[in-house]
Amino acid sequence: DAGITQSPRHKVTETGTPVTLRCHQTENHRYMYWYRQDPGHGLRLIHYSYGVKDTDKGEVSDGYSVSRSKTEDFLLTLESATSSQTSVYFCAMRAGPADTQYFGPGTRLTVL
Amino acid sequence: QKEVEQDPGPLSVPEGAIVSLNCTYSNSAFQYFMWYRQYSRKGPELLMYTYSSGNKEDGRFTAQVDKSSKYISLFIRDSQPSDSATYLCAMSAPQGGSEKLVFGKGTKLTVNP
């Protein structure tokens, strides 16, 4: 997965609980992204980061926050999880030419 | 109209067939075009990328961009069962450093032995 890992890989939680997903890269790339992937919707951008402490919203950012205190780590937090946030979450980093992004293995989150 | 349209399939072909996967787009500012392959329960992996118009070949795979028609294609020759996956197109426009990819929803391909 091109030097990018995600943890946990699977999580089941209950509505209303906070959840934090972690993305870790070993290649010192500036840009990192969080997506969710749902049937019928494809990949949708939640938030992205263009440097330490520099983040911006994507198209589906409501209910999510992010933090990046180190280049290698990008955290996605669901402050109060809802069932609509049940999804597969992918982290990506931008590397190489032509805006190419490389994805992590994904986190499968179930909110009961 | 969505920025990127991709036929979701599913597409089922016999082994050895030539496969054509396509996307159309509406934003004429797109300059970078990519194809990702995603196996079940895995992350998308970059298959090919092209800049602007033209063809690019890599083994059994050919990516084609027609900017005048706003249409991109991925051809797979001599398809194999191992090519069974969902294929996502993606594209971006230069935006001064905060380039984001716009993805198609993916086409699910099954290659039958």
Short mmCIF file of C-alpha atoms in Angstrom, two decimals, chain A residues 5-8 20-24 34 70 72-76 91 107:
data_model
loop_
_atom_site.label_atom_id
_atom_site.label_comp_id
_atom_site.label_asym_id
_atom_site.label_seq_id
_atom_site.Cartn_x
_atom_site.Cartn_y
_atom_site.Cartn_z
CA THR A 5 -1.28 2.37 6.80
CA GLN A 6 -4.58 2.80 8.58
CA SER A 7 -5.72 1.79 12.03
CA PRO A 8 -7.90 0.23 13.16
CA THR A 20 -10.82 8.35 15.83
CA LEU A 21 -9.26 6.76 12.78
CA ARG A 22 -5.55 7.04 12.14
CA CYS A 23 -3.62 7.29 8.91
CA HIS A 24 0.15 6.96 8.92
CA TRP A 34 -9.68 11.14 3.95
CA LYS A 70 2.96 15.62 12.37
CA GLU A 72 3.25 11.39 8.93
CA ASP A 73 -0.06 11.24 10.80
CA PHE A 74 -3.53 12.37 9.73
CA LEU A 75 -6.39 11.68 12.14
CA LEU A 76 -10.09 11.59 11.33
CA CYS A 91 -6.81 7.55 3.61
CA THR A 107 -11.05 1.02 7.76
#
